[in-house]
mmCIF file of C-alpha atoms in Angstrom:
data_model
loop_
_atom_site.group_PDB
_atom_site.id
_atom_site.type_symbol
_atom_site.label_atom_id
_atom_site.label_comp_id
_atom_site.label_asym_id
_atom_site.label_seq_id
_atom_site.Cartn_x
_atom_site.Cartn_y
_atom_site.Cartn_z
ATOM 1 C CA MET F 29 -0.157 0.150 0.022
ATOM 2 C CA PHE F 30 3.049 2.330 0.719
ATOM 3 C CA LYS F 31 5.001 1.525 -1.708
ATOM 4 C CA PRO F 32 5.980 3.846 -4.228
ATOM 5 C CA MET F 33 5.222 3.537 -7.601
ATOM 6 C CA PRO F 34 6.484 4.934 -10.453
ATOM 7 C CA LEU F 35 4.065 7.146 -12.711
ATOM 8 C CA SER F 36 4.198 5.597 -15.626
ATOM 9 C CA GLU F 37 2.772 2.528 -14.119
ATOM 10 C CA ALA F 38 -0.086 4.321 -12.328
ATOM 11 C CA GLN F 39 -2.089 3.696 -15.414
ATOM 12 C CA SER F 40 -2.352 -0.035 -15.009
ATOM 13 C CA LEU F 41 -4.232 0.609 -11.412
ATOM 14 C CA PRO F 42 -7.814 0.981 -12.123
ATOM 15 C CA PHE F 43 -9.236 4.170 -12.429
ATOM 16 C CA TRP F 44 -10.367 5.626 -8.934
ATOM 17 C CA ARG F 45 -6.862 4.340 -7.990
ATOM 18 C CA ARG F 46 -4.761 6.343 -10.437
ATOM 19 C CA PRO F 47 -2.955 9.966 -9.312
ATOM 20 C CA VAL F 48 -5.748 12.311 -11.184
ATOM 21 C CA ALA F 49 -8.160 10.705 -9.310
ATOM 22 C CA LEU F 50 -6.275 11.166 -5.928
ATOM 23 C CA LEU F 51 -5.971 14.631 -7.397
ATOM 24 C CA PHE F 52 -9.968 14.896 -8.078
ATOM 25 C CA LEU F 53 -10.569 13.269 -4.284
ATOM 26 C CA MET F 54 -8.434 16.142 -2.826
ATOM 27 C CA ALA F 55 -10.626 18.582 -5.182
ATOM 28 C CA LEU F 56 -13.887 17.418 -3.497
ATOM 29 C CA ALA F 57 -11.889 17.200 0.249
ATOM 30 C CA MET F 58 -10.469 20.127 1.219
ATOM 31 C CA PRO F 59 -13.430 23.033 -0.022
ATOM 32 C CA ILE F 60 -15.886 20.667 2.125
ATOM 33 C CA ALA F 61 -14.188 21.986 5.852
ATOM 34 C CA PHE F 62 -12.782 25.066 4.329
ATOM 35 C CA ASN F 63 -15.830 26.729 2.449
ATOM 36 C CA THR F 64 -17.905 25.854 4.720
ATOM 37 C CA TRP F 65 -15.773 27.617 7.182
ATOM 38 C CA SER F 66 -15.679 30.694 5.478
ATOM 39 C CA ALA F 67 -19.334 30.735 4.672
ATOM 40 C CA LEU F 68 -20.412 30.530 8.765
ATOM 41 C CA LEU F 69 -17.252 33.040 9.712
ATOM 42 C CA ASN F 70 -18.580 36.457 9.400
ATOM 43 C CA ASN F 71 -21.958 35.617 11.095
ATOM 44 C CA PHE F 72 -20.495 33.235 13.458
ATOM 45 C CA VAL F 73 -17.831 35.987 14.598
ATOM 46 C CA ILE F 74 -20.198 39.030 15.116
ATOM 47 C CA GLU F 75 -22.683 37.235 16.893
ATOM 48 C CA ALA F 76 -20.529 34.944 19.049
ATOM 49 C CA ALA F 77 -17.722 37.146 19.564
ATOM 50 C CA ASN F 78 -18.771 40.228 18.148
ATOM 51 C CA PHE F 79 -15.858 40.990 15.965
ATOM 52 C CA ASP F 80 -15.730 44.392 14.011
ATOM 53 C CA GLY F 81 -13.383 45.116 11.400
ATOM 54 C CA ALA F 82 -10.412 45.531 13.355
ATOM 55 C CA ASP F 83 -10.787 42.160 14.813
ATOM 56 C CA ILE F 84 -11.878 40.354 12.057
ATOM 57 C CA GLY F 85 -8.805 41.722 9.993
ATOM 58 C CA LEU F 86 -6.651 40.312 12.968
ATOM 59 C CA LEU F 87 -8.091 37.348 12.445
ATOM 60 C CA HIS F 88 -7.218 37.034 8.700
ATOM 61 C CA THR F 89 -3.624 38.390 9.436
ATOM 62 C CA VAL F 90 -3.194 34.892 12.240
ATOM 63 C CA ARG F 91 -4.513 32.801 9.764
ATOM 64 C CA GLU F 92 -1.675 34.009 7.119
ATOM 65 C CA ILE F 93 0.897 33.551 9.592
ATOM 66 C CA PRO F 94 1.367 30.073 7.932
ATOM 67 C CA GLY F 95 0.980 30.714 4.644
ATOM 68 C CA PHE F 96 4.330 33.315 4.772
ATOM 69 C CA LEU F 97 5.612 30.141 6.395
ATOM 70 C CA ALA F 98 4.480 27.385 3.803
ATOM 71 C CA VAL F 99 8.410 27.752 2.681
ATOM 72 C CA GLY F 100 8.953 25.164 5.681
ATOM 73 C CA VAL F 101 7.437 22.239 3.660
ATOM 74 C CA ILE F 102 10.756 22.361 1.873
ATOM 75 C CA ALA F 103 12.448 21.039 5.316
ATOM 76 C CA VAL F 104 9.097 18.503 6.049
ATOM 77 C CA ILE F 105 9.480 16.888 2.731
ATOM 78 C CA LEU F 106 12.961 16.231 3.505
ATOM 79 C CA PHE F 107 11.191 13.879 5.854
ATOM 80 C CA VAL F 108 7.551 12.960 4.649
ATOM 81 C CA ARG F 109 6.308 12.240 0.836
ATOM 82 C CA GLU F 110 4.316 14.970 0.360
ATOM 83 C CA GLN F 111 1.438 13.019 -0.845
ATOM 84 C CA VAL F 112 1.956 11.795 2.401
ATOM 85 C CA LEU F 113 2.137 15.393 3.829
ATOM 86 C CA GLY F 114 -0.829 17.081 1.789
ATOM 87 C CA LEU F 115 -2.892 14.332 2.854
ATOM 88 C CA ILE F 116 -2.099 14.674 6.909
ATOM 89 C CA SER F 117 -2.414 18.089 6.125
ATOM 90 C CA LEU F 118 -5.537 18.018 4.960
ATOM 91 C CA VAL F 119 -6.815 16.009 7.787
ATOM 92 C CA LEU F 120 -5.646 18.925 10.257
ATOM 93 C CA LEU F 121 -7.724 21.087 8.321
ATOM 94 C CA GLY F 122 -10.731 19.167 8.805
ATOM 95 C CA VAL F 123 -10.315 18.369 12.644
ATOM 96 C CA ALA F 124 -9.434 21.518 13.486
ATOM 97 C CA THR F 125 -12.489 23.309 11.502
ATOM 98 C CA ALA F 126 -14.957 20.417 13.052
ATOM 99 C CA VAL F 127 -13.788 22.366 16.435
ATOM 100 C CA THR F 128 -14.127 26.036 15.328
ATOM 101 C CA ALA F 129 -17.573 26.386 17.519
ATOM 102 C CA TRP F 130 -15.939 25.294 20.831
ATOM 103 C CA PHE F 131 -13.807 28.719 21.252
ATOM 104 C CA PRO F 132 -15.965 31.396 20.645
ATOM 105 C CA SER F 133 -13.624 34.297 21.799
ATOM 106 C CA LEU F 134 -10.816 35.894 19.930
ATOM 107 C CA GLY F 135 -8.039 34.502 21.835
ATOM 108 C CA GLY F 136 -9.752 30.684 21.257
ATOM 109 C CA LEU F 137 -10.502 31.802 17.743
ATOM 110 C CA LEU F 138 -7.700 32.809 16.937
ATOM 111 C CA MET F 139 -5.572 29.219 18.270
ATOM 112 C CA VAL F 140 -8.098 27.379 16.220
ATOM 113 C CA THR F 141 -8.041 29.117 13.182
ATOM 114 C CA LEU F 142 -3.893 28.628 13.271
ATOM 115 C CA LEU F 143 -4.391 25.496 13.256
ATOM 116 C CA SER F 144 -6.676 25.187 10.653
ATOM 117 C CA SER F 145 -4.514 27.192 8.150
ATOM 118 C CA ILE F 146 -1.124 25.579 9.185
ATOM 119 C CA GLY F 147 -3.190 21.963 7.189
ATOM 120 C CA PHE F 148 -4.992 24.597 4.599
ATOM 121 C CA HIS F 149 -1.817 26.644 3.485
ATOM 122 C CA TYR F 150 0.749 23.580 3.715
ATOM 123 C CA TYR F 151 -2.204 21.343 1.836
ATOM 124 C CA GLU F 152 -2.254 23.719 -1.023
ATOM 125 C CA THR F 153 1.556 24.378 -1.541
ATOM 126 C CA VAL F 154 2.360 20.625 -1.695
ATOM 127 C CA ASN F 155 -1.457 20.345 -3.924
ATOM 128 C CA GLN F 156 0.204 22.646 -6.399
ATOM 129 C CA SER F 157 3.307 20.917 -6.129
ATOM 130 C CA LEU F 158 1.507 17.799 -6.811
ATOM 131 C CA GLN F 159 -0.749 18.924 -10.222
ATOM 132 C CA LEU F 160 2.161 19.843 -11.994
ATOM 133 C CA GLN F 161 3.990 17.211 -11.742
ATOM 134 C CA TRP F 162 1.325 14.944 -11.848
ATOM 135 C CA LEU F 163 -0.444 16.793 -14.861
ATOM 136 C CA PRO F 164 0.899 16.470 -18.780
ATOM 137 C CA LYS F 165 1.492 20.219 -19.659
ATOM 138 C CA ASP F 166 -0.652 19.078 -22.717
ATOM 139 C CA ARG F 167 -3.925 18.710 -20.767
ATOM 140 C CA ALA F 168 -2.847 21.085 -17.607
ATOM 141 C CA PRO F 169 -5.089 23.873 -18.502
ATOM 142 C CA GLN F 170 -8.321 22.106 -19.304
ATOM 143 C CA THR F 171 -7.871 19.666 -16.142
ATOM 144 C CA LEU F 172 -7.060 22.750 -13.715
ATOM 145 C CA GLY F 173 -9.973 23.646 -15.422
ATOM 146 C CA TRP F 174 -11.846 20.518 -14.253
ATOM 147 C CA LEU F 175 -10.776 20.467 -10.262
ATOM 148 C CA VAL F 176 -11.896 23.443 -10.092
ATOM 149 C CA ALA F 177 -15.287 23.047 -11.245
ATOM 150 C CA ALA F 178 -15.312 19.565 -9.186
ATOM 151 C CA GLY F 179 -14.483 21.547 -5.716
ATOM 152 C CA SER F 180 -17.326 23.887 -6.675
ATOM 153 C CA ALA F 181 -19.333 21.033 -6.753
ATOM 154 C CA ALA F 182 -18.154 19.684 -3.189
ATOM 155 C CA THR F 183 -19.225 22.965 -2.201
ATOM 156 C CA LEU F 184 -22.510 23.238 -4.090
ATOM 157 C CA VAL F 185 -23.664 20.481 -1.597
ATOM 158 C CA VAL F 186 -22.521 21.566 1.527
ATOM 159 C CA TYR F 187 -24.054 25.171 0.710
ATOM 160 C CA GLY F 188 -27.431 23.592 -0.758
ATOM 161 C CA LEU F 189 -27.781 21.789 2.609
ATOM 162 C CA ILE F 190 -27.176 25.284 4.691
ATOM 163 C CA VAL F 191 -29.278 27.175 2.872
ATOM 164 C CA LEU F 192 -32.090 24.175 3.005
ATOM 165 C CA THR F 193 -31.847 23.085 6.703
ATOM 166 C CA TRP F 194 -29.898 26.033 8.185
ATOM 167 C CA GLU F 195 -32.856 27.791 9.459
ATOM 168 C CA SER F 196 -35.581 25.047 9.110
ATOM 169 C CA LEU F 197 -34.037 22.790 11.478
ATOM 170 C CA GLY F 198 -32.662 25.076 13.377
ATOM 171 C CA LEU F 199 -29.052 24.006 12.758
ATOM 172 C CA SER F 200 -26.429 25.724 15.481
ATOM 173 C CA TYR F 201 -23.086 26.528 14.315
ATOM 174 C CA ASN F 202 -21.181 23.878 15.909
ATOM 175 C CA THR F 203 -23.057 21.360 13.827
ATOM 176 C CA VAL F 204 -22.071 22.392 10.979
ATOM 177 C CA PHE F 205 -18.536 22.942 12.545
ATOM 178 C CA LEU F 206 -19.117 19.512 12.926
ATOM 179 C CA ALA F 207 -19.903 17.457 10.493
ATOM 180 C CA ALA F 208 -17.955 19.758 7.692
ATOM 181 C CA GLY F 209 -14.481 19.467 9.394
ATOM 182 C CA GLY F 210 -15.213 15.569 10.266
ATOM 183 C CA LEU F 211 -16.029 14.758 6.547
ATOM 184 C CA THR F 212 -13.112 16.280 5.355
ATOM 185 C CA ALA F 213 -11.068 14.824 7.697
ATOM 186 C CA VAL F 214 -12.253 11.143 6.963
ATOM 187 C CA ILE F 215 -11.720 11.412 3.096
ATOM 188 C CA ALA F 216 -8.549 12.505 3.683
ATOM 189 C CA LEU F 217 -7.665 9.987 6.161
ATOM 190 C CA PHE F 218 -9.064 7.442 3.580
ATOM 191 C CA ALA F 219 -7.381 8.544 0.623
ATOM 192 C CA LEU F 220 -3.693 8.104 2.542
ATOM 193 C CA LEU F 221 -4.912 4.383 3.254
ATOM 194 C CA ALA F 222 -5.840 3.740 0.056
ATOM 195 C CA TYR F 223 -3.745 5.360 -2.882
ATOM 196 C CA PRO F 224 -0.266 4.154 -3.622
ATOM 197 C CA GLN F 225 2.467 6.442 -3.137
ATOM 198 C CA PHE F 226 3.313 7.950 -6.518
ATOM 199 C CA ASP F 227 6.318 8.644 -7.667
ATOM 200 C CA ALA F 228 6.828 11.588 -10.500
ATOM 201 C CA PRO F 229 9.614 11.106 -12.951
ATOM 202 C CA HIS F 230 11.668 14.553 -12.124
ATOM 203 C CA PRO F 231 13.366 13.876 -8.637
ATOM 204 C CA GLN F 232 12.707 17.544 -6.631
ATOM 205 C CA THR F 233 14.902 19.700 -5.441
ATOM 206 C CA LYS F 234 14.637 19.555 -1.654
ATOM 207 C CA LYS F 235 16.253 23.096 -0.334
ATOM 208 C CA LEU F 236 15.421 26.317 -1.066
ATOM 209 C CA ILE F 237 15.730 27.973 -3.769
ATOM 210 C CA LEU F 238 15.419 31.438 -5.972
ATOM 211 C CA ARG F 239 15.770 31.042 -9.412
ATOM 212 C CA LYS F 240 16.289 34.821 -11.343
ATOM 213 C CA ARG F 241 14.446 33.860 -14.667
ATOM 214 C CA TYR F 242 11.000 32.939 -12.080
ATOM 215 C CA TRP F 243 11.231 36.811 -11.375
ATOM 216 C CA LEU F 244 7.826 38.069 -12.516
ATOM 217 C CA TYR F 245 6.263 34.537 -11.747
ATOM 218 C CA TYR F 246 7.493 35.170 -7.990
ATOM 219 C CA ALA F 247 6.456 39.532 -8.636
ATOM 220 C CA LEU F 248 2.927 38.016 -9.854
ATOM 221 C CA GLN F 249 2.221 35.873 -6.480
ATOM 222 C CA PHE F 250 2.879 38.819 -4.706
ATOM 223 C CA MET F 251 0.403 41.238 -5.770
ATOM 224 C CA ALA F 252 -1.841 37.617 -6.575
ATOM 225 C CA GLY F 253 -1.627 37.377 -2.813
ATOM 226 C CA ALA F 254 -1.599 41.275 -1.801
ATOM 227 C CA ARG F 255 -4.906 41.988 -3.533
ATOM 228 C CA ARG F 256 -6.715 38.213 -2.553
ATOM 229 C CA GLN F 257 -6.871 39.058 0.598
ATOM 230 C CA ILE F 258 -8.625 42.476 0.153
ATOM 231 C CA PHE F 259 -11.255 40.435 -0.960
ATOM 232 C CA VAL F 260 -11.380 37.434 1.082
ATOM 233 C CA VAL F 261 -11.362 39.224 4.183
ATOM 234 C CA PHE F 262 -13.348 42.253 3.552
ATOM 235 C CA ALA F 263 -16.188 41.526 0.319
ATOM 236 C CA GLY F 264 -18.168 38.881 2.550
ATOM 237 C CA PHE F 265 -17.835 40.951 6.008
ATOM 238 C CA MET F 266 -19.487 43.838 3.574
ATOM 239 C CA MET F 267 -22.178 41.338 3.078
ATOM 240 C CA VAL F 268 -22.700 40.967 5.960
ATOM 241 C CA GLU F 269 -22.159 44.784 8.122
ATOM 242 C CA LYS F 270 -23.239 46.645 5.365
ATOM 243 C CA PHE F 271 -26.266 45.006 4.066
ATOM 244 C CA GLY F 272 -27.666 42.524 6.877
ATOM 245 C CA PHE F 273 -27.171 39.073 5.198
ATOM 246 C CA GLU F 274 -27.861 36.486 7.284
ATOM 247 C CA VAL F 275 -25.945 32.816 7.322
ATOM 248 C CA HIS F 276 -28.770 31.054 5.075
ATOM 249 C CA GLU F 277 -28.543 34.694 2.510
ATOM 250 C CA LEU F 278 -24.646 34.873 1.919
ATOM 251 C CA THR F 279 -24.448 31.152 1.763
ATOM 252 C CA GLY F 280 -27.284 31.759 -1.114
ATOM 253 C CA LEU F 281 -24.651 33.901 -2.524
ATOM 254 C CA TYR F 282 -21.813 31.559 -2.891
ATOM 255 C CA LEU F 283 -23.917 28.321 -4.492
ATOM 256 C CA ILE F 284 -24.997 31.012 -7.165
ATOM 257 C CA ASN F 285 -20.983 31.455 -7.318
ATOM 258 C CA LEU F 286 -20.469 27.423 -7.045
ATOM 259 C CA VAL F 287 -23.214 26.812 -10.340
ATOM 260 C CA ILE F 288 -20.976 29.394 -12.971
ATOM 261 C CA ASN F 289 -17.977 28.031 -11.269
ATOM 262 C CA MET F 290 -18.806 24.567 -12.230
ATOM 263 C CA THR F 291 -19.817 25.696 -15.955
ATOM 264 C CA VAL F 292 -17.606 27.839 -16.496
ATOM 265 C CA ALA F 293 -14.078 27.087 -14.520
ATOM 266 C CA PRO F 294 -14.205 23.956 -17.348
ATOM 267 C CA VAL F 295 -14.393 26.178 -19.859
ATOM 268 C CA LEU F 296 -11.877 28.462 -18.648
ATOM 269 C CA GLY F 297 -9.385 25.752 -18.752
ATOM 270 C CA LYS F 298 -9.848 25.219 -22.591
ATOM 271 C CA ALA F 299 -9.565 29.718 -22.901
ATOM 272 C CA VAL F 300 -5.886 29.416 -21.119
ATOM 273 C CA ALA F 301 -5.111 26.703 -23.362
ATOM 274 C CA ALA F 302 -6.204 28.540 -26.758
ATOM 275 C CA PHE F 303 -5.525 31.961 -25.641
ATOM 276 C CA GLY F 304 -2.250 31.798 -23.892
ATOM 277 C CA GLU F 305 -1.445 32.545 -20.380
ATOM 278 C CA ARG F 306 -0.812 36.314 -21.186
ATOM 279 C CA ARG F 307 -3.632 36.747 -22.499
ATOM 280 C CA THR F 308 -5.481 35.313 -19.783
ATOM 281 C CA LEU F 309 -4.273 36.973 -16.985
ATOM 282 C CA ILE F 310 -4.031 40.144 -18.871
ATOM 283 C CA PHE F 311 -8.084 39.512 -19.033
ATOM 284 C CA GLU F 312 -8.490 38.844 -15.234
ATOM 285 C CA TYR F 313 -6.272 41.522 -13.917
ATOM 286 C CA ALA F 314 -8.244 44.203 -16.081
ATOM 287 C CA GLY F 315 -11.307 42.839 -14.607
ATOM 288 C CA LEU F 316 -10.551 42.998 -11.400
ATOM 289 C CA ALA F 317 -9.448 46.398 -11.415
ATOM 290 C CA ILE F 318 -12.969 47.498 -12.344
ATOM 291 C CA VAL F 319 -14.798 44.669 -9.802
ATOM 292 C CA PHE F 320 -12.875 46.581 -6.864
ATOM 293 C CA ALA F 321 -13.011 50.065 -8.289
ATOM 294 C CA ALA F 322 -17.425 49.812 -8.466
ATOM 295 C CA TYR F 323 -16.444 47.568 -4.685
ATOM 296 C CA GLY F 324 -15.054 51.058 -3.399
ATOM 297 C CA GLY F 325 -18.634 53.234 -5.466
ATOM 298 C CA ILE F 326 -21.021 51.139 -3.085
ATOM 299 C CA TYR F 327 -19.749 53.225 -0.038
ATOM 300 C CA TRP F 328 -19.095 56.186 -2.188
ATOM 301 C CA PHE F 329 -22.204 56.350 -4.624
ATOM 302 C CA GLY F 330 -24.826 54.295 -1.990
ATOM 303 C CA TRP F 331 -25.608 51.817 -4.565
ATOM 304 C CA GLY F 332 -27.430 49.071 -3.770
ATOM 305 C CA VAL F 333 -27.356 45.150 -2.294
ATOM 306 C CA ALA F 334 -28.005 43.991 -6.516
ATOM 307 C CA ILE F 335 -25.072 45.210 -7.361
ATOM 308 C CA ALA F 336 -22.511 44.293 -4.629
ATOM 309 C CA ALA F 337 -24.121 40.959 -5.145
ATOM 310 C CA VAL F 338 -23.586 40.609 -9.231
ATOM 311 C CA LEU F 339 -19.718 42.433 -8.162
ATOM 312 C CA TYR F 340 -19.483 39.601 -6.069
ATOM 313 C CA ILE F 341 -20.645 36.998 -8.746
ATOM 314 C CA VAL F 342 -17.522 38.149 -11.228
ATOM 315 C CA ASP F 343 -15.594 38.774 -8.630
ATOM 316 C CA HIS F 344 -15.355 35.211 -8.559
ATOM 317 C CA VAL F 345 -15.395 34.303 -12.115
ATOM 318 C CA LEU F 346 -12.527 36.311 -12.513
ATOM 319 C CA PHE F 347 -10.394 34.669 -9.673
ATOM 320 C CA ALA F 348 -10.912 30.877 -11.787
ATOM 321 C CA LEU F 349 -8.751 32.503 -14.807
ATOM 322 C CA ALA F 350 -5.300 32.435 -11.505
ATOM 323 C CA LEU F 351 -4.965 28.721 -12.864
ATOM 324 C CA ALA F 352 -3.400 30.254 -16.007
ATOM 325 C CA LEU F 353 -0.509 31.693 -13.686
ATOM 326 C CA LYS F 354 0.256 27.807 -12.616
ATOM 327 C CA THR F 355 0.485 26.444 -16.024
ATOM 328 C CA TYR F 356 2.984 29.466 -17.237
ATOM 329 C CA PHE F 357 5.251 28.501 -14.334
ATOM 330 C CA GLN F 358 4.836 24.811 -15.428
ATOM 331 C CA LYS F 359 5.594 26.566 -18.784
ATOM 332 C CA ILE F 360 8.774 27.693 -17.796
ATOM 333 C CA ALA F 361 9.858 25.901 -14.950
ATOM 334 C CA ASP F 362 12.546 22.839 -14.422
ATOM 335 C CA PRO F 363 10.814 19.578 -13.602
ATOM 336 C CA GLY F 364 13.277 19.457 -10.663
ATOM 337 C CA ASP F 365 12.303 23.494 -9.311
ATOM 338 C CA ILE F 366 8.146 22.699 -8.935
ATOM 339 C CA ALA F 367 7.797 21.330 -5.226
ATOM 340 C CA PRO F 368 10.553 24.163 -3.830
ATOM 341 C CA THR F 369 9.263 26.727 -6.469
ATOM 342 C CA ALA F 370 5.836 26.292 -4.674
ATOM 343 C CA ALA F 371 6.489 26.572 -1.583
ATOM 344 C CA VAL F 372 8.771 29.950 -1.769
ATOM 345 C CA ALA F 373 6.279 31.379 -4.066
ATOM 346 C CA PHE F 374 3.480 30.409 -1.848
ATOM 347 C CA THR F 375 5.236 32.247 0.774
ATOM 348 C CA ILE F 376 6.051 35.335 -1.252
ATOM 349 C CA ASN F 377 2.474 35.239 -1.922
ATOM 350 C CA HIS F 378 1.847 35.259 1.527
ATOM 351 C CA ILE F 379 3.807 38.326 2.492
ATOM 352 C CA ALA F 380 1.464 41.257 2.027
ATOM 353 C CA ALA F 381 -1.102 38.912 4.396
ATOM 354 C CA VAL F 382 0.757 38.660 7.128
ATOM 355 C CA PHE F 383 0.069 42.716 7.511
ATOM 356 C CA LEU F 384 -2.147 43.714 5.349
ATOM 357 C CA PRO F 385 -5.117 42.296 7.132
ATOM 358 C CA VAL F 386 -5.116 43.841 10.221
ATOM 359 C CA LEU F 387 -4.132 47.520 8.776
ATOM 360 C CA LEU F 388 -6.986 47.022 6.599
ATOM 361 C CA GLY F 389 -8.957 46.535 9.077
ATOM 362 C CA LEU F 390 -7.995 49.335 11.081
ATOM 363 C CA LEU F 391 -8.478 51.566 7.562
ATOM 364 C CA TRP F 392 -12.169 49.623 7.406
ATOM 365 C CA VAL F 393 -13.010 51.452 10.915
ATOM 366 C CA PHE F 394 -12.877 54.964 8.640
ATOM 367 C CA GLU F 395 -13.451 54.524 5.578
ATOM 368 C CA PRO F 396 -14.557 50.934 3.932
ATOM 369 C CA GLY F 397 -14.026 52.469 0.365
ATOM 370 C CA LEU F 398 -10.324 53.133 0.435
ATOM 371 C CA VAL F 399 -9.429 49.752 1.517
ATOM 372 C CA PHE F 400 -10.941 48.477 -2.014
ATOM 373 C CA ALA F 401 -9.111 51.881 -3.749
ATOM 374 C CA LEU F 402 -6.585 50.048 -2.890
ATOM 375 C CA ALA F 403 -7.180 46.865 -4.022
ATOM 376 C CA ALA F 404 -8.054 48.325 -7.513
ATOM 377 C CA GLY F 405 -4.522 50.009 -7.613
ATOM 378 C CA MET F 406 -3.014 46.401 -6.481
ATOM 379 C CA ALA F 407 -4.879 44.620 -9.996
ATOM 380 C CA LEU F 408 -3.901 47.265 -11.972
ATOM 381 C CA VAL F 409 -0.002 46.758 -11.038
ATOM 382 C CA SER F 410 -0.763 43.113 -11.792
ATOM 383 C CA LEU F 411 -2.129 43.952 -15.116
ATOM 384 C CA ALA F 412 1.131 46.022 -15.985
ATOM 385 C CA LEU F 413 3.263 43.050 -14.775
ATOM 386 C CA SER F 414 1.016 40.604 -16.918
ATOM 387 C CA LEU F 415 1.959 42.701 -19.920
ATOM 388 C CA LEU F 416 5.574 40.944 -19.483
ATOM 389 C CA ILE F 417 4.709 37.458 -20.249
ATOM 390 C CA PRO F 418 5.908 36.015 -23.271
ATOM 391 C CA ARG F 419 2.965 34.711 -26.214
ATOM 392 C CA HIS F 420 5.128 31.170 -25.760
ATOM 393 C CA PRO F 421 6.613 30.981 -22.811
ATOM 394 C CA GLU F 422 8.677 28.388 -21.984
ATOM 395 C CA PRO F 423 12.680 27.357 -20.615
ATOM 396 C CA GLY F 424 14.556 30.574 -21.632
ATOM 397 C CA ASN F 425 11.733 32.613 -22.469
ATOM 398 C CA GLU F 426 10.263 33.481 -19.369
ATOM 399 C CA THR F 427 9.842 37.317 -20.152
ATOM 400 C CA ILE F 428 9.664 39.430 -23.418
ATOM 401 C CA PHE F 429 12.807 40.339 -21.733
ATOM 402 C CA SER F 430 14.378 36.976 -22.250
ATOM 403 C CA LYS F 431 15.607 37.233 -26.080
ATOM 404 C CA TYR F 432 17.787 40.421 -24.773
ATOM 405 C CA ALA F 433 19.462 38.768 -21.855
ATOM 406 C CA SER F 434 20.489 35.152 -23.699
ATOM 407 C CA PRO F 435 19.965 32.906 -26.614
ATOM 408 C CA ALA F 436 16.893 31.562 -27.260
ATOM 409 C CA PRO F 437 16.891 27.768 -26.507
ATOM 410 C CA ALA F 438 17.019 25.423 -28.958
ATOM 411 C CA GLU F 439 14.649 24.061 -30.953
#
């Protein structure tokens, strides 16, 4: 069961035990705990712990510390296989989510959030690495799109149950957190026991590496992390604080997003394959700049809840295009660099996450619109960086400047 199996031999296994099936199983398991936690969090912290904007900013800063320390994955995989580390991390995420409602105070929520975040961020780091190692380059965009759709489908079931049963059955936060977190932990344990340990054809470098030729990927990751924080922390919080959304109403909005993602994500994967990473990311960042500027307009011009809900949905669709950043790196990377660079990139992605939520939480108390204006500016910076991606990225052609820095690689 735990004997390593070369990836080339995995095709002899039943389909449900192959590497791509494991990727889909993990894609189904993680959102059950994480997105349930996200859906309930804003209402729970306001009702149970009387959070304000500064408190929610502090909570998310603590939540992002493990992401900033994701580079530690490089040290862990010296002793633990990536696949095993990813599944153990998924168990930790599930268990910590399950007990969230047992700690209805600022200190308690900071503690349990830190534990669940360690599980989430170490899982995500390893999962991204395994995806890029196990998926062939020609099929990666389409398969990544289907993985996004699978995660959306799993979350759709969970959110649908919340919407249908929250009021009618009088569900408590504790019941839902326990059910969702417990299910994720059980699925992860099953995957840990049921699948062989797959060996990718290229051994991974197990030390910290920073390569100059990956600088654009690092920069895009940094900006993506800074921009994402504003959406993750404040967009949902706005719906509850400004428009008084209740749990079933906010979850209903998430449901709309999920249905759209299930339909659109596979199409977006094909779009990345057809139009390339450069055009896809330009489109994403231009759209996000418009959306964030419009979020600010909700506060400056008094736009209503309908506009806020539409912006929230468009925001989610545009974020699904981030898979193009993964495939950009897959195309320019040395095969052995994928695991250490995934860890480094996760840390870079979370540099801003460590200080932005708490600082912007303080700004939110005085002027929420400015928070979204800053996000629009960050999206414009990302747009400028995306213009530096070549039409056909590959090793030796990482940016539009590469042809001036070194000879083109041999055909």
